[in-house]
Amino acid sequence: MTDPKPLPHGNGKPPGSTSWRGSITRAGDEMQSYYGRPVIKEPVWKPQIPWYFFTGGLAGGSSVLAVVARLAGNKTLAKRAMYVGAAADLVNPILLISDLGRPERFLNMFRVFKVTSPMSVGSWILGISGAASSTGALLDATGRLRPLRRLAELISGVSGGPLAVYTATLVSDTAVPVWHEARKELPFLFGASAAASAGAAGVVLVPTAEAGPARRLAVGGALVENAVMLAMERRLGFLGEPYHEQEAGRYAKLAKACTLGGAALLAATGRKSRLGAVAGGAVVLAGEAALRWSVFKAGFQSARDPKYTVAPQRERARTRGTGSKSAL
């Protein structure tokens, strides 16, 4: 009786055969999935979602900036940041409805409030923030009901923070490896990105003399964002590979170049040159959009490759096994 042929390094199936001689998930020393297929399904989200990540962050960050600027007495910055937040809040449901396909699916999200569901909580945050920012902007434009306008602006500012980061919690709550394993850093990454976006938009729309707080916010947010991204990739180890590969890698390089380049331009010329301020703010905004696309694409790429799912599972199983033996 001859020995069975060794399994190939590919999907573990002998060429031209339907039989298996060994584990269907092991080929040599490499752990793979059944027939080499992905272990989990890729997300079904459409391209509207990364744009929603961007506009949601812009809306939330701008709403917070508007309240802070109002308290500081910078009326011009407060007014224009509020208008930016309201405009982005109007775009958000359009993007979500476009992704869902039918308006009633969006409305169904408001049928219940489930505190354990990021989707449910996020939908209500989006609804409250959008209603408050739109009301505040409308009343400010008409000059009516000042007390109600201030209340709406305050509600928009309070809900703006959660709006800026809830999408990070939403993606972290999935089984997608590069999102789920980065659940500790993603809220800080999205929050810093939202701050940089709001600051950059303020720099573009506000005269240079009154745009100082927005300029500092854009520069600081960009620096913090890149620091968090670097720390996240280092902690993820090989799970962070998708951020350097294929589409996600290209978007990540673009995001880094634009955010750091735009921040440098704002720091160098934004205080004195209106053209430099507008150019720097626009470049930072482009970088923030690229960052959201990088995170989005990295999730798809990590779901597509079974090694990013299988390897962490094996590591967790090994750790639990080691812990059990130590307890004995």
Coordinates of C-alpha atoms in Angstrom, one line a residue:
M1 CA 0.0 0.0 0.0
T2 CA 1.5 3.3 -1.1
D3 CA 1.6 6.4 1.0
P4 CA -1.0 9.0 0.2
K5 CA 0.3 11.9 -1.8
P6 CA 1.2 14.9 0.3
L7 CA -1.1 17.8 0.2
P8 CA -0.2 20.7 -2.0
H9 CA 0.5 24.1 -0.6
G10 CA -2.6 25.5 -2.3
N11 CA -6.1 24.7 -1.0
G12 CA -5.1 21.2 0.3
K13 CA -6.9 19.3 -2.5
P14 CA -4.9 16.9 -4.7
P15 CA -5.0 18.0 -8.3
G16 CA -7.8 16.3 -10.3
S17 CA -9.2 14.6 -7.2
T18 CA -12.4 15.1 -5.1
S19 CA -11.0 13.2 -2.1
W20 CA -9.2 14.7 0.9
R21 CA -6.2 13.1 2.7
G22 CA -6.0 15.2 5.8
S23 CA -7.4 18.4 7.2
I24 CA -9.4 20.5 4.8
T25 CA -8.1 23.6 6.5
R26 CA -4.4 22.8 6.6
A27 CA -1.8 22.8 3.9
G28 CA 1.6 22.2 5.2
D29 CA 2.2 24.6 8.1
E30 CA -0.3 27.2 6.8
M31 CA -3.8 27.4 8.1
Q32 CA -6.4 28.0 5.4
S33 CA -10.1 27.9 4.9
Y34 CA -12.3 25.3 3.2
Y35 CA -11.5 25.2 -0.5
G36 CA -9.4 28.4 0.1
R37 CA -12.6 30.4 0.3
P38 CA -13.1 33.4 2.7
V39 CA -14.3 32.4 6.2
I40 CA -16.6 35.4 6.5
K41 CA -18.6 37.3 3.9
E42 CA -17.5 40.7 2.7
P43 CA -19.6 43.6 3.8
V44 CA -22.5 44.4 1.5
W45 CA -22.1 48.2 1.9
K46 CA -21.9 50.3 -1.2
P47 CA -19.5 53.2 -2.0
Q48 CA -22.0 55.6 -0.4
I49 CA -20.9 54.4 3.0
P50 CA -17.3 55.7 3.1
W51 CA -18.7 59.0 2.0
Y52 CA -21.2 58.8 4.8
F53 CA -18.3 58.1 7.2
F54 CA -16.7 61.4 5.9
T55 CA -19.8 63.6 6.0
G56 CA -20.9 62.2 9.3
G57 CA -17.5 63.1 10.8
L58 CA -17.7 66.5 9.2
A59 CA -21.2 67.1 10.5
G60 CA -20.4 66.0 14.0
G61 CA -17.1 67.9 14.2
S62 CA -18.6 71.1 12.8
S63 CA -21.5 71.0 15.2
V64 CA -19.1 70.8 18.2
L65 CA -16.9 73.5 16.7
A66 CA -19.9 75.8 16.2
V67 CA -20.9 75.6 19.9
V68 CA -17.3 76.1 21.1
A69 CA -16.8 79.1 18.8
R70 CA -20.1 80.6 19.9
L71 CA -19.1 80.3 23.6
A72 CA -15.7 81.9 22.7
G73 CA -17.5 84.9 21.0
N74 CA -16.3 84.0 17.4
K75 CA -19.7 84.6 15.7
T76 CA -18.4 84.2 12.2
L77 CA -16.8 80.8 12.8
A78 CA -19.8 79.7 14.8
K79 CA -22.3 80.6 12.1
R80 CA -20.4 79.0 9.2
A81 CA -19.5 75.9 11.2
M82 CA -23.1 75.5 12.0
Y83 CA -24.1 75.8 8.3
V84 CA -21.4 73.2 7.4
G85 CA -22.8 70.8 10.0
A86 CA -26.4 71.3 8.8
A87 CA -25.4 70.8 5.2
A88 CA -23.5 67.6 6.0
D89 CA -26.4 66.4 8.2
L90 CA -28.8 66.8 5.2
V91 CA -26.5 64.7 3.0
N92 CA -26.1 61.9 5.6
P93 CA -29.6 60.4 5.3
I94 CA -29.4 60.7 1.5
L95 CA -26.3 58.6 1.4
L96 CA -27.8 56.0 3.8
I97 CA -31.0 55.7 1.9
S98 CA -29.1 55.3 -1.3
D99 CA -27.1 52.5 0.2
L100 CA -30.2 50.8 1.7
G101 CA -32.2 51.1 -1.6
R102 CA -35.5 52.1 -0.2
P103 CA -36.5 55.0 2.1
E104 CA -38.7 52.9 4.4
R105 CA -35.6 50.8 5.4
F106 CA -34.1 54.0 6.8
L107 CA -37.3 54.9 8.6
N108 CA -37.6 51.4 10.1
M109 CA -34.4 52.1 12.0
F110 CA -36.4 54.5 14.2
R111 CA -39.1 52.0 15.2
V112 CA -37.1 50.9 18.3
F113 CA -34.2 52.2 20.4
K114 CA -31.8 49.4 21.3
V115 CA -28.9 50.5 23.4
T116 CA -26.9 47.4 22.6
S117 CA -27.1 47.9 18.9
P118 CA -24.6 50.5 17.4
M119 CA -26.9 50.7 14.3
S120 CA -29.9 51.6 16.4
V121 CA -28.1 54.1 18.6
G122 CA -26.4 55.6 15.6
S123 CA -29.6 56.1 13.7
W124 CA -31.1 58.0 16.6
I125 CA -27.9 60.1 17.0
L126 CA -28.1 60.9 13.3
G127 CA -31.8 61.8 13.5
I128 CA -31.4 64.1 16.6
S129 CA -28.2 65.8 15.2
G130 CA -29.7 66.3 11.8
A131 CA -33.0 67.8 13.2
A132 CA -31.2 70.1 15.6
S133 CA -28.5 71.4 13.2
S134 CA -31.1 72.0 10.5
T135 CA -33.4 73.8 12.9
G136 CA -30.5 75.9 14.3
A137 CA -29.3 76.9 10.8
L138 CA -32.8 77.8 9.6
L139 CA -33.6 79.9 12.6
D140 CA -30.2 81.6 12.3
A141 CA -30.8 82.4 8.7
T142 CA -34.2 83.9 9.4
G143 CA -33.2 85.6 12.6
R144 CA -36.2 84.3 14.5
L145 CA -36.8 82.5 17.8
R146 CA -33.3 83.1 19.2
P147 CA -33.8 81.0 22.3
L148 CA -35.0 78.0 20.3
R149 CA -32.0 78.5 17.9
R150 CA -29.6 78.4 20.8
L151 CA -31.2 75.3 22.2
A152 CA -31.1 73.6 18.8
E153 CA -27.4 74.6 18.4
L154 CA -26.6 73.2 21.9
I155 CA -28.4 69.9 21.1
S156 CA -26.5 69.7 17.8
G157 CA -23.2 70.3 19.5
V158 CA -23.9 67.7 22.2
S159 CA -24.9 65.0 19.7
G160 CA -22.1 66.0 17.3
G161 CA -19.4 64.2 19.3
P162 CA -21.2 60.8 19.2
L163 CA -22.1 61.3 15.6
A164 CA -18.4 61.8 14.7
V165 CA -17.3 58.5 16.2
Y166 CA -20.3 56.1 16.2
T167 CA -19.5 54.8 12.8
A168 CA -16.2 53.5 14.2
T169 CA -18.2 51.6 16.8
L170 CA -20.5 50.4 14.1
V171 CA -17.7 48.8 11.9
S172 CA -15.9 47.5 15.0
D173 CA -19.0 45.5 16.0
T174 CA -18.7 43.4 12.9
A175 CA -16.7 40.2 12.3
V176 CA -14.4 41.9 9.8
P177 CA -10.9 41.3 11.2
V178 CA -9.2 44.6 10.5
W179 CA -12.2 46.5 11.9
H180 CA -13.0 44.4 14.9
E181 CA -9.4 44.0 16.1
A182 CA -8.9 47.8 15.8
R183 CA -11.9 48.5 18.0
K184 CA -9.8 50.3 20.6
E185 CA -8.2 52.8 18.1
L186 CA -10.9 53.4 15.5
P187 CA -13.1 55.7 17.6
F188 CA -10.0 57.9 18.3
L189 CA -9.0 57.7 14.6
F190 CA -12.5 58.8 13.5
G191 CA -12.8 61.4 16.2
A192 CA -9.4 63.0 15.2
S193 CA -10.4 62.8 11.5
A194 CA -13.7 64.5 12.3
A195 CA -12.0 67.3 14.2
A196 CA -9.5 67.9 11.3
S197 CA -12.3 67.9 8.8
A198 CA -14.3 70.5 10.7
G199 CA -11.3 72.6 11.2
A200 CA -10.3 72.4 7.5
A201 CA -13.8 73.4 6.4
G202 CA -13.8 76.3 8.8
V203 CA -10.4 77.5 7.4
V204 CA -11.8 77.4 3.9
L205 CA -15.0 79.3 4.7
V206 CA -13.9 81.8 7.3
P207 CA -11.7 84.9 6.8
T208 CA -8.1 84.3 7.9
A209 CA -8.2 86.7 10.9
E210 CA -11.1 84.8 12.5
A211 CA -10.1 81.3 11.4
G212 CA -7.4 80.7 14.0
P213 CA -9.3 78.1 16.2
A214 CA -10.3 76.2 13.0
R215 CA -6.8 76.3 11.7
R216 CA -5.4 74.9 15.0
L217 CA -8.1 72.3 15.1
A218 CA -7.3 71.1 11.5
V219 CA -3.5 70.9 12.2
G220 CA -3.9 69.2 15.6
G221 CA -6.5 66.8 14.3
A222 CA -4.4 65.8 11.4
L223 CA -1.3 65.1 13.6
V224 CA -3.3 63.1 16.2
E225 CA -5.0 61.1 13.4
N226 CA -1.7 60.1 11.9
A227 CA -0.3 59.2 15.3
V228 CA -3.3 57.0 16.1
M229 CA -3.1 55.4 12.7
L230 CA 0.5 54.5 13.3
A231 CA -0.1 53.1 16.7
M232 CA -3.1 51.1 15.5
E233 CA -1.1 49.5 12.7
R234 CA 1.8 48.6 15.0
R235 CA -0.6 47.0 17.5
L236 CA -2.4 45.0 14.8
G237 CA 0.8 43.6 13.4
F238 CA 0.2 41.5 10.4
L239 CA -3.6 42.3 10.7
G240 CA -2.7 45.8 9.7
E241 CA -1.3 44.6 6.3
P242 CA -4.5 45.5 4.3
Y243 CA -3.7 49.2 5.1
H244 CA -0.6 48.9 3.0
E245 CA -1.9 46.8 0.1
Q246 CA -4.1 47.2 -2.9
E247 CA -6.8 50.0 -2.9
A248 CA -6.7 50.5 0.9
G249 CA -2.9 51.0 0.7
R250 CA -3.2 53.6 -2.1
Y251 CA -5.9 55.5 -0.2
A252 CA -3.8 55.3 3.0
K253 CA -0.8 56.8 1.3
L254 CA -3.0 59.5 -0.2
A255 CA -4.5 60.3 3.2
K256 CA -1.2 60.5 4.9
A257 CA 0.3 62.8 2.2
C258 CA -2.7 65.1 2.1
T259 CA -3.4 65.4 5.9
L260 CA 0.3 66.0 6.8
G261 CA 0.9 68.1 3.7
G262 CA -2.2 70.2 4.2
A263 CA -1.5 70.6 7.9
A264 CA 2.1 71.8 7.1
L265 CA 0.7 74.3 4.6
L266 CA -1.8 75.6 7.1
A267 CA 0.9 76.0 9.7
A268 CA 3.3 77.7 7.4
T269 CA 1.0 80.1 5.4
G270 CA -2.5 79.8 6.8
R271 CA -2.1 82.6 9.2
K272 CA -1.1 85.2 6.7
S273 CA -2.2 84.0 3.3
R274 CA -5.9 83.5 2.4
L275 CA -4.8 81.4 -0.6
G276 CA -2.6 79.2 1.5
A277 CA -5.4 78.7 4.0
V278 CA -7.9 77.7 1.4
A279 CA -5.4 75.4 -0.3
G280 CA -4.3 73.8 2.9
G281 CA -7.9 73.3 4.2
A282 CA -8.9 71.7 0.9
V283 CA -6.0 69.3 0.9
V284 CA -6.7 68.3 4.5
L285 CA -10.4 67.6 3.5
A286 CA -9.2 65.5 0.6
G287 CA -7.0 63.5 3.0
E288 CA -9.8 62.9 5.4
A289 CA -12.0 61.5 2.7
A290 CA -9.2 59.3 1.6
L291 CA -8.7 58.0 5.1
R292 CA -12.4 56.9 5.3
W293 CA -12.0 55.1 2.0
S294 CA -8.8 53.4 3.2
V295 CA -10.6 52.1 6.3
F296 CA -13.5 51.0 4.2
K297 CA -11.4 49.1 1.6
A298 CA -9.2 47.6 4.2
G299 CA -12.2 45.9 5.8
F300 CA -13.2 44.3 2.5
Q301 CA -9.7 43.1 1.8
S302 CA -9.3 41.5 5.2
A303 CA -12.7 39.8 4.9
R304 CA -11.7 38.4 1.5
D305 CA -8.4 36.8 2.8
P306 CA -9.1 33.9 5.2
K307 CA -5.7 34.2 6.9
Y308 CA -6.8 37.4 8.7
T309 CA -9.7 35.5 10.2
V310 CA -8.1 32.1 10.9
A311 CA -4.8 33.3 12.4
P312 CA -6.4 35.4 15.2
Q313 CA -8.7 32.6 16.0
R314 CA -5.8 30.2 16.4
E315 CA -3.9 32.7 18.5
R316 CA -6.9 33.2 20.8
A317 CA -7.3 29.4 21.1
R318 CA -3.6 29.0 21.9
T319 CA -3.8 31.7 24.5
R320 CA -6.8 30.2 26.2
G321 CA -5.1 26.8 26.1
T322 CA -2.0 28.2 27.7
G323 CA -4.0 30.0 30.3
S324 CA -5.9 26.9 31.2
K325 CA -2.7 24.9 31.7
S326 CA -1.3 27.7 33.9
A327 CA -4.3 27.6 36.1
L328 CA -3.8 23.9 36.6

